[in-house]
Structure formats: C-alpha cells, structure tokens
CSV table of C-alpha atoms in Angstrom, one decimal:
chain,number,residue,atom,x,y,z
K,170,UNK,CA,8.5,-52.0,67.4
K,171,UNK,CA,11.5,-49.9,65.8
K,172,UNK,CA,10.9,-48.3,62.5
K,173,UNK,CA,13.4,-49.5,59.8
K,174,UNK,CA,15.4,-46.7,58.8
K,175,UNK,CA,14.9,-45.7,55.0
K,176,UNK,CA,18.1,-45.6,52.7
K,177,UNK,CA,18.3,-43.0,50.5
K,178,UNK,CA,18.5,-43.7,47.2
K,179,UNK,CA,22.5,-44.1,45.5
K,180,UNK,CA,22.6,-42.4,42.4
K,181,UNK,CA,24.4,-44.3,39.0
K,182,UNK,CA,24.9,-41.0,37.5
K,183,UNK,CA,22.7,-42.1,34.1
K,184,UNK,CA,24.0,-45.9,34.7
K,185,UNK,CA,23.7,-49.4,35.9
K,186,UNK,CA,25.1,-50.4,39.1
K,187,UNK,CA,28.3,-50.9,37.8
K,188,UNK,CA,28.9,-47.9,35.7
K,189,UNK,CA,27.4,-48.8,32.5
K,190,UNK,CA,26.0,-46.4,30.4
K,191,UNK,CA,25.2,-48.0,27.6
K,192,UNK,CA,26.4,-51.4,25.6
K,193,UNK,CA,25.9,-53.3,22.6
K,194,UNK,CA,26.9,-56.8,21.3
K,195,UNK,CA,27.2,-56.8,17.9
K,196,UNK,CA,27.2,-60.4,15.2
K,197,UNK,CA,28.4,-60.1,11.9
K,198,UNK,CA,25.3,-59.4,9.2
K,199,UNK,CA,22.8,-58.3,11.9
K,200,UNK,CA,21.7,-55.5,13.7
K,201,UNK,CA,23.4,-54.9,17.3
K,202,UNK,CA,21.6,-56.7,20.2
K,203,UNK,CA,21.9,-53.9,23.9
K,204,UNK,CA,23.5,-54.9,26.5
K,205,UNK,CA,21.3,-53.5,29.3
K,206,UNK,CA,23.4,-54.5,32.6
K,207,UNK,CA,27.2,-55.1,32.9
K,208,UNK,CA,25.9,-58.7,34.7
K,209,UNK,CA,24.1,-59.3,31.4
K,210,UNK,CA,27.5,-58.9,29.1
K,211,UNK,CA,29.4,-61.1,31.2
K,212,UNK,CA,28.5,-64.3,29.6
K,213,UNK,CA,28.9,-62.4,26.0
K,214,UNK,CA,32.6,-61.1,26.7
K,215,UNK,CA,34.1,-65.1,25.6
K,216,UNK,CA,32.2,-64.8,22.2
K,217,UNK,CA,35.3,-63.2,20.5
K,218,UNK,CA,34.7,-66.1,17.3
K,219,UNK,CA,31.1,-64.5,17.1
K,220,UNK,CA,31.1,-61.1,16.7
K,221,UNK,CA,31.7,-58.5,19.9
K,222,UNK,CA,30.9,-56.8,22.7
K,223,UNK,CA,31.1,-52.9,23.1
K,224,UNK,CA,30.8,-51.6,27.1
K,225,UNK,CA,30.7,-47.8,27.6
K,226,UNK,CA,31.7,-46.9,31.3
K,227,UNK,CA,30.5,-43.9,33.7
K,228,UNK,CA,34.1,-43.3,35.5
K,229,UNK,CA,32.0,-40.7,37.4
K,230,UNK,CA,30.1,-44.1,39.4
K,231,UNK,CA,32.2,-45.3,42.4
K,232,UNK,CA,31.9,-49.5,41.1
K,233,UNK,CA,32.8,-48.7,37.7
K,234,UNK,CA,36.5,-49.5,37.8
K,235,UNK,CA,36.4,-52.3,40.5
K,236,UNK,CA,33.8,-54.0,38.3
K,237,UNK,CA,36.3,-53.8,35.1
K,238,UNK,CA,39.0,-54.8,37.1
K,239,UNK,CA,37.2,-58.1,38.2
K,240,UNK,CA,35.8,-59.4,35.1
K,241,UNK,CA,37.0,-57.6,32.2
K,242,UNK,CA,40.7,-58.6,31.9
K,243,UNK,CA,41.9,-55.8,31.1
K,244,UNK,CA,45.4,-54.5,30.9
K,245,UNK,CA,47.1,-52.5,33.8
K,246,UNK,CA,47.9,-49.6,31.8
K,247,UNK,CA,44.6,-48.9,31.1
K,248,UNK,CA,43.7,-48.7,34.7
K,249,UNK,CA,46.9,-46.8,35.4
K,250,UNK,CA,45.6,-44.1,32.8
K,251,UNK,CA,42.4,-43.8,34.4
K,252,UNK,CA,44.0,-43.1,37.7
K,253,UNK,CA,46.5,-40.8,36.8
K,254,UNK,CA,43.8,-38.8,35.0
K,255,UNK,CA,46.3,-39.1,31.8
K,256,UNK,CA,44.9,-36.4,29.2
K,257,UNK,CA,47.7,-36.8,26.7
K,258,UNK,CA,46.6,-38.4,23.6
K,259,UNK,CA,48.1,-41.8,23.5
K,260,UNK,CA,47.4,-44.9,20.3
K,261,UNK,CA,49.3,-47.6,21.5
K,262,UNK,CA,49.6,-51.6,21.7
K,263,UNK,CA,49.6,-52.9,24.9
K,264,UNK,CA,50.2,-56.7,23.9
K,265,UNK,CA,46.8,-57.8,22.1
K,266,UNK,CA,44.9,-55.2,23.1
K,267,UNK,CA,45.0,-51.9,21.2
K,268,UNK,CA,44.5,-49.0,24.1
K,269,UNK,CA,44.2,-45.6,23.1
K,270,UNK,CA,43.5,-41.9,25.3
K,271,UNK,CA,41.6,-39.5,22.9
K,272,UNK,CA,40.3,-36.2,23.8
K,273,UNK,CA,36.7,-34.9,22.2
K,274,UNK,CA,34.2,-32.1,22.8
K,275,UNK,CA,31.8,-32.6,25.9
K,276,UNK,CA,28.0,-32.3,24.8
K,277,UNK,CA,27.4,-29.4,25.9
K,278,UNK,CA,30.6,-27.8,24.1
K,279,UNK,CA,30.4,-24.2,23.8
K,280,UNK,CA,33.6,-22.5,22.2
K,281,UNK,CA,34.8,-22.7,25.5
K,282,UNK,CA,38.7,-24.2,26.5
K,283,UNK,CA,37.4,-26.0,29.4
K,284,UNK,CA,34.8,-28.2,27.3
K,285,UNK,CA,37.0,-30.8,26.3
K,286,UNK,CA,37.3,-34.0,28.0
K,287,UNK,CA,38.6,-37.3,27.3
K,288,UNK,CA,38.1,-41.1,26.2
K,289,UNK,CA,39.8,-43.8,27.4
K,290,UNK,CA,39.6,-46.6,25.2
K,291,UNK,CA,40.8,-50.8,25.1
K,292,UNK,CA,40.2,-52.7,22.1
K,293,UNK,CA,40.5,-56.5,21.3
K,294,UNK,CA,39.1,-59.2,20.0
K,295,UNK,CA,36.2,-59.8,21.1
K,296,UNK,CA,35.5,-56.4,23.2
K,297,UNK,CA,35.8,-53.0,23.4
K,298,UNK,CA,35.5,-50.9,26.6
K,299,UNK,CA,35.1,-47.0,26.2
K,300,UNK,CA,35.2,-45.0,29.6
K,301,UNK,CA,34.6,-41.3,30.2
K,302,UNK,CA,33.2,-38.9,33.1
K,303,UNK,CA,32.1,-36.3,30.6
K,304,UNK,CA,29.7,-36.9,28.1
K,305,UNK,CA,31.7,-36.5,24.7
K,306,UNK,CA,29.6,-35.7,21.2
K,307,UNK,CA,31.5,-38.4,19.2
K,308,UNK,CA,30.3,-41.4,21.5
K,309,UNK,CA,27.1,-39.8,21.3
K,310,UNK,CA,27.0,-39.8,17.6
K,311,UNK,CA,27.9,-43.7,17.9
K,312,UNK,CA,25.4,-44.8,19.8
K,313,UNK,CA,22.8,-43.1,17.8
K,314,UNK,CA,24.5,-44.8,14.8
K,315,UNK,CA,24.2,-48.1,16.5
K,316,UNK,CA,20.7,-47.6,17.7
K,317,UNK,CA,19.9,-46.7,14.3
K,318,UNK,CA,20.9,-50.1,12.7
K,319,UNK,CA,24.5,-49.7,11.5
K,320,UNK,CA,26.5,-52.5,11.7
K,321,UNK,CA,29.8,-52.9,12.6
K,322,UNK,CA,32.3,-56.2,11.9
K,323,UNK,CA,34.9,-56.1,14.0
K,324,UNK,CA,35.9,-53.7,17.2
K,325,UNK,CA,38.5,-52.1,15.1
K,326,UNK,CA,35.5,-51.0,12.9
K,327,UNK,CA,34.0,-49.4,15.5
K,328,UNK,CA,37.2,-47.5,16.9
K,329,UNK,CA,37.4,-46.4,13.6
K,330,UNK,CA,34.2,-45.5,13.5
K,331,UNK,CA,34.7,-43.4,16.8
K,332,UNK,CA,37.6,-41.7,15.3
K,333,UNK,CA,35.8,-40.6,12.3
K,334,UNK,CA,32.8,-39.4,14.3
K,335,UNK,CA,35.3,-37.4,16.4
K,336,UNK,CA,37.3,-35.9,13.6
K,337,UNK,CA,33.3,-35.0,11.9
K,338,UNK,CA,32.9,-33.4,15.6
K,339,UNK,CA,36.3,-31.3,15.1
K,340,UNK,CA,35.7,-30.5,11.5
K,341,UNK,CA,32.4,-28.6,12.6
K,342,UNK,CA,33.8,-27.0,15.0
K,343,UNK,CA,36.3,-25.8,12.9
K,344,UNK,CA,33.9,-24.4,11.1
K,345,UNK,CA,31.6,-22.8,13.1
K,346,UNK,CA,34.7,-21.1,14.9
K,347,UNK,CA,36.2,-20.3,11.2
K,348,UNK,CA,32.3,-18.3,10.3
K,349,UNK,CA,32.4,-16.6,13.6
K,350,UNK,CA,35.5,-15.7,12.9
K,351,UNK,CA,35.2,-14.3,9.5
K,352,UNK,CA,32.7,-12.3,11.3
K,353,UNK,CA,34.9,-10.5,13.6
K,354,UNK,CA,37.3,-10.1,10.7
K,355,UNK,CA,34.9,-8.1,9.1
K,356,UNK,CA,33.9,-5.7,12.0
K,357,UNK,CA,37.4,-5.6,12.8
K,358,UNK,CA,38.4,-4.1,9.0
K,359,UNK,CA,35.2,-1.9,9.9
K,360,UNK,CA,36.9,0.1,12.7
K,361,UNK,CA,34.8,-2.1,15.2
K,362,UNK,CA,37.3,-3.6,17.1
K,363,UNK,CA,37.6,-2.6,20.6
K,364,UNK,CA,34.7,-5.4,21.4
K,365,UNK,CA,36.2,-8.6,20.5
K,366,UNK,CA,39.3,-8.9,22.5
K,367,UNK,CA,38.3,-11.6,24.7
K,368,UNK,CA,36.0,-13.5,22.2
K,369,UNK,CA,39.7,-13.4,20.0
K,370,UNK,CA,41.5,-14.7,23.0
K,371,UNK,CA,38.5,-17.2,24.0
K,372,UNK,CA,38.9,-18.6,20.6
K,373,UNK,CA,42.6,-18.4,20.2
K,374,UNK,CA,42.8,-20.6,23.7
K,375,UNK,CA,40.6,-23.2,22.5
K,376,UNK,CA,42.7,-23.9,19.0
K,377,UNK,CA,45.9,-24.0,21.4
K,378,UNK,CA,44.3,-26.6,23.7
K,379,UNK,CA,42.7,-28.6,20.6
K,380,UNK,CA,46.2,-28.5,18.6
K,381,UNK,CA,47.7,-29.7,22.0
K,382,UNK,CA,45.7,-32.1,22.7
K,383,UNK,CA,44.8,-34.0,19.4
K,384,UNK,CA,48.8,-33.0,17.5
K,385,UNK,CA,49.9,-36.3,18.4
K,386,UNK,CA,46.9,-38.9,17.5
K,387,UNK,CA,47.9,-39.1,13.9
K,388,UNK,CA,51.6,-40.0,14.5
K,389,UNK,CA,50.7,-42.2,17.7
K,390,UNK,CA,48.1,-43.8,15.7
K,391,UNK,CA,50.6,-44.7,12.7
K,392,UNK,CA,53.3,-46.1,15.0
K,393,UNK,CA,50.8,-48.3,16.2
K,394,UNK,CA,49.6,-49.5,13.1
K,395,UNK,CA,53.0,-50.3,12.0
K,396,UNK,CA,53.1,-53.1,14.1
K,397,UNK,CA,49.2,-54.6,14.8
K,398,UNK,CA,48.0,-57.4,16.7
K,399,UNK,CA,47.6,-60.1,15.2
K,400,UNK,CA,43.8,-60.5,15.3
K,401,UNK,CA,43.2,-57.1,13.7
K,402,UNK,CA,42.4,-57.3,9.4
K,403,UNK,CA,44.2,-55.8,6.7
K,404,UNK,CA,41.0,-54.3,5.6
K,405,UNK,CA,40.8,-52.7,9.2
K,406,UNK,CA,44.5,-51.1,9.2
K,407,UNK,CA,43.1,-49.2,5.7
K,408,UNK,CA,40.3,-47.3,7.8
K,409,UNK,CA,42.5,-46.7,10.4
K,410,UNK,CA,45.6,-45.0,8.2
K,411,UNK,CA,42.3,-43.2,6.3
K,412,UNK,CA,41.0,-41.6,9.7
K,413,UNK,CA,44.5,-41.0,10.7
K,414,UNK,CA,44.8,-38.7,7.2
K,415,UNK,CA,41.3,-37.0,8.4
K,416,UNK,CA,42.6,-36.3,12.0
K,417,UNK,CA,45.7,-34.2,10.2
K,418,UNK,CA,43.6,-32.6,8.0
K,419,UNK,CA,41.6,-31.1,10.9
K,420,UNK,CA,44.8,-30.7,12.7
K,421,UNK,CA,45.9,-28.6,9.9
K,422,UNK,CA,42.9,-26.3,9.5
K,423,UNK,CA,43.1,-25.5,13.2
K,424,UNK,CA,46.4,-24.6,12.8
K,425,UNK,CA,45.7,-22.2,10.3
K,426,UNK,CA,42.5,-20.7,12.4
K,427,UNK,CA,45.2,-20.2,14.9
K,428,UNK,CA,47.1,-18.1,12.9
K,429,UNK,CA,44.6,-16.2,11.8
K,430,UNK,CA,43.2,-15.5,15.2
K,431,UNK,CA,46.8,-14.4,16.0
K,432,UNK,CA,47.4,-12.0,13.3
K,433,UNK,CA,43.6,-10.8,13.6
K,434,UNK,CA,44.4,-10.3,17.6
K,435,UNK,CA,47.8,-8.3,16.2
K,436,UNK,CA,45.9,-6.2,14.1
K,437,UNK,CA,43.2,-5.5,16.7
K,438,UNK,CA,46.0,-4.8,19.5
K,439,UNK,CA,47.9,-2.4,16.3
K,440,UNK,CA,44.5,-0.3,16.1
K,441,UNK,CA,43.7,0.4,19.8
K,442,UNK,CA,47.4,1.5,20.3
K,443,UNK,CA,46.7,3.6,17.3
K,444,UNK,CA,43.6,5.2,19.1
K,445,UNK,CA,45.8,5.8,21.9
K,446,UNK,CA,48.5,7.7,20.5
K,447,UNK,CA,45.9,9.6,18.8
K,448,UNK,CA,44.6,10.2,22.4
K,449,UNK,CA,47.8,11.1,23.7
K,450,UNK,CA,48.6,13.3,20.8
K,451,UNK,CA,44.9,15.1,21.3
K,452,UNK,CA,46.0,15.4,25.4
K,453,UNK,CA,49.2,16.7,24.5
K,454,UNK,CA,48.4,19.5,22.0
K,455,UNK,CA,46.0,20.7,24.7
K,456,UNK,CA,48.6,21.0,27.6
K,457,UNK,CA,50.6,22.6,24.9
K,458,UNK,CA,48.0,24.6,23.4
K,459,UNK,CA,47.2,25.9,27.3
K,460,UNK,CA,50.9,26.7,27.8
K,461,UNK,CA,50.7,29.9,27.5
K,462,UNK,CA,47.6,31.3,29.4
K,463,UNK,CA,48.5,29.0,32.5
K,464,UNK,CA,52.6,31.0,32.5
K,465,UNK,CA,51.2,34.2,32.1
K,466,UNK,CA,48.5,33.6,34.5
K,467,UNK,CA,51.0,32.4,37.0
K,468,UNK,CA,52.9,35.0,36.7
K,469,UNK,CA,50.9,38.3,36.3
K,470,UNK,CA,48.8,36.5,39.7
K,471,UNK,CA,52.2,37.0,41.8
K,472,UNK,CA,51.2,39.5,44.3
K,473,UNK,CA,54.6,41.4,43.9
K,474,UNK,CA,55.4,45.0,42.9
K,475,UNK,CA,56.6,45.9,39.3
K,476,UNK,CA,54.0,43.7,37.7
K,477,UNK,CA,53.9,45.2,34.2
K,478,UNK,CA,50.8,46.9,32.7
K,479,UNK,CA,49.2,47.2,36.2
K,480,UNK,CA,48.3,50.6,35.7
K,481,UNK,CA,47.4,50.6,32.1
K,482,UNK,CA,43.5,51.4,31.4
K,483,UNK,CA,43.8,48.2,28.3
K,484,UNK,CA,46.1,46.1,29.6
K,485,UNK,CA,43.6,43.4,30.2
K,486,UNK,CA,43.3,43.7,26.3
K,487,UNK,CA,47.2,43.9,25.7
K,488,UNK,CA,47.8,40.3,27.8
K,489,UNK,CA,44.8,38.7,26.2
K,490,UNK,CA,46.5,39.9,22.6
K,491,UNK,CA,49.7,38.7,23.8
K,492,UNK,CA,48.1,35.4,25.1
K,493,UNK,CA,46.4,34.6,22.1
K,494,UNK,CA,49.0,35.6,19.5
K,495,UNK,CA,51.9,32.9,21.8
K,496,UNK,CA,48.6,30.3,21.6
K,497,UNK,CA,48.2,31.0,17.6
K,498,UNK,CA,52.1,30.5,17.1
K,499,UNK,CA,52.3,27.2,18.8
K,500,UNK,CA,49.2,25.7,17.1
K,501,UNK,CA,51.0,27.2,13.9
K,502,UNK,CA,54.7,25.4,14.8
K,503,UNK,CA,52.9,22.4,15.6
K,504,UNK,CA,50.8,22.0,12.6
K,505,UNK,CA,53.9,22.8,10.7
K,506,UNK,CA,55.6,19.7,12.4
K,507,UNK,CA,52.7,17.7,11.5
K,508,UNK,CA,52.7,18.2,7.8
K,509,UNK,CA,53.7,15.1,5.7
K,510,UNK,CA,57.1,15.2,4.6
K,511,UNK,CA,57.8,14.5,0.8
C-alpha cells in the first residue's frame, strides 16, 4: 500500500493563513475584543454603526492581498500602491476612504539608512487595514497600547494614534542620533577626528533618507484634511492637524541634525587636509633639506678626471664643511620664509 507523501509545512511568516498578523475590533466605552483569524473579522467588517475593526496585514504571506481584494472592498489605489512598491509618503482621500503611505523605523532599527520601511494604510468607517513586510516600531507600540486596554473611538483615532506613535519613534531617534552626535563633536574639537568619518556619513545618510521620506506627510496630511469625508468628526480633524504640527517639528529638528553633521563632516574633512599639508610640508623640507648632500654626492661620484680636492689629505672634511654649511643655509632661508608676517 503506497505511503502518503508528507507535505511540508507552509510558513505564515508570524500570521494566519491569510496574512494577518494581528487585529482588533474595537466598541465605543470598552476595551478592544482580537480578532484572531481574518475568517473571524469577516462578519465584524459591516458593523461600521458599532464601533470598528482594525486588520494588520503580513504583505510578506503570498494570500495576503488576494484575501483583501475579495472581501475587504478596498480601493484600487491602495492595491496599486502595494504593487508598485510606492515608498513616497502619500495622505490622501480616495473617495470615503482616507489612504495614506507612511514610512517608519523597522524593529530592529539601528542608525542604519536601510532600516526604514513602510506602512500602507486605508481608513473608513468602520475599518482600518494597515499592511507592511517589515515590522515597523510605531505599529508595535500600538498594539501594545491596545493590548494594554486603551481605547480608541473611531478609526481616525487610531490613525492618529499611529501617527503620534511614529512621530514619538522619530523624536527618539532624533535624539539618540543628536547625543551620539554631541559625542563625536566633542572628540572631534579634541583633535580626535580621523575615526569618525564613516559614522558622520552613516548618520548624515540616514537624516537625508528620513527628511526625504517623511518632508511631505505634514503638507499631504493638511491637503487632506482640508476636504474630509464625511463620516470623519470635527473632534478627529483637531488630532490630526495636532500630529501634523508634531511630524514638522521632528521634520525640523532632523533638519538641523543634518546641518550639523554637515558642518561637523566639513570641519573634520578641514583638519585631515590640515594634517596633510603638514605632512607634505614635513616631506618637503626633507627633500630640500637633503638637497645638497645628494648634488654633491652625484657629482664628486662621477668617475671623471679634474674632480676637485681628490688629492687633498682633508678634503673629506672640506666637502662635509661645505655640505653642512649649504644644509644650514637652506634650513635658515626656509625658517626665514616661515616666520609670521606682521
């Protein structure tokens, strides 16, 4: 009888089946309920009169977008964005449905360029869908908010909520990167800076990429707020215009680590051309300084009649006078040249 062939395992990449990492469903004035499986959310996602229904998405897992496609009802230029990869931040209004591309920190973020990642988001009444492939700090942050017992009214409360966690994520990176680089600033106005050219230009590539990335969420966010949906509350457009303020304040203090990175990586570049003209200087005196040894050698080595002092008993003594007295005179004409003029 033929053995049945043993399927290995599929891996969800931290999900369920269909690419859900984690969800919640949240009623006004009580603690969110999880949502442990995308087929358990399904009958919660027409509930938009009784609170809503948050669904975070593993893009990583192959079902993922087929499964939002079929029962989520989502716009097309959401999906569009996840195929094209879109990395641009984007805050717009796609007809009722308020879809937004932010960029964050991955978890394991380490001052590095290449550690951020992005967010897709949809919001509207009744739902909000987040979708990533890296995990990000700010969703993390959520979640344990959520999990904690915070409460959240309306989805627009939790994409603010998002956006404030994400700025918080920025701000301390901000300032770790502002003490480390208060650090170097001090070593470097020690004389120690020939070992912290490529942490300068490590941390000078990851303010470019953040101002890049995040410059246009406060404006993006604003034009979209000038002209809402209709199902999203007065009271909600407030947080939104106050975490738009935050996200420019942070935008503004990495602009000005920028330019201090730059003027520190000016001042650092100044100094080791400073060493090297002092090195060329030092190399040049002694080919100078040698000038007159290496002539006279050359020429009293010619193997040529005539050669002066040949047959004097001291004139091994007269050339070394001779040699020494040229060497003394040019150290002496080049000091003089070196004195500070008044």
């Amino acid at each position: 009888m033929p053995t049945a062939l043993l399927q290995p395992p599929i891996s969800t990449y931290g999900a369920d089946e269909h690419g859900l990492i984690c969800g919640f469903r949240f009623v006004p004035g009580a603690a969110a309920q999880p949502v442990e499986t995308m087929v358990q959310a399904l009958p919660l996602l027409g509930a938009a009169d009784n609170g809503f229904v948050w669904l975070h998405v593993n893009l990583s897992h192959a079902g993922a977008e087929a499964w939002m496609r079929a029962h989520l009802g989502l716009s097309e230029s959401f999906f569009e964005a996840l195929i094209d990869g879109s990395r641009s931040t984007r805050n717009e209004r796609d007809g009722e449905t308020l879809f937004a591309v932010n960029n964050d920190v991955t978890f394991d973020f380490s001052f590095d360029a290449s550690d951020v990642a992005t967010l897709w988001l949809a919001v509207k009444a009744g739902l909000v869908v987040s979708a990533r492939r890296h995990p990000l700090r700010s969703v993390d942050r959520l979640r344990t908010a959520v999990k904690r017992g915070e409460t959240l009214g309306t989805p627009v409360a939790l994409l603010d909520h998002l956006l404030r966690d994400q700025a918080d994520e920025l701000q301390r990176i901000v300032r770790r990167a502002a003490e480390r680089i208060d650090d170097i600033e001090d070593e470097l106005l020690a004389g120690r800076h020939d070992r912290h050219s490529a942490e300068l230009a490590r941390l000078r590539r990851l303010m470019v990429r953040l101002q890049r990335l995040l410059a246009p969420e406060p404006s993006a966010l604003a034009r979209t707020l000038a002209n809402p949906p209709a199902w999203v509350s007065a009271a909600d457009l407030q947080h939104l215009h106050r975490a738009s303020e935050e996200f420019a304040l942070v935008l503004r203090d990495i602009g000005a680590l920028q330019e201090r990175v730059k003027l520190m990586q000016d001042e650092s570049a100044a100094r080791v051309q400073e060493d090297n003209n002092r090195s060329l200087f030092t190399l040049t005196m002694v080919t100078v300084l040698a000038l007159p040894i290496n002539l006279i050698a050359g020429l009293m080595g010619m193997n040529v009649g005539g050669i002066p002092l040949a047959e004097e008993k001291h004139g091994f003594w007269v050339m070394l006078a001779i040699i020494v007295g040229l060497t003394a005179l040019l150290a002496w004409l080049a000091m003089w040249r070196m004195r500070p003029r008044r």
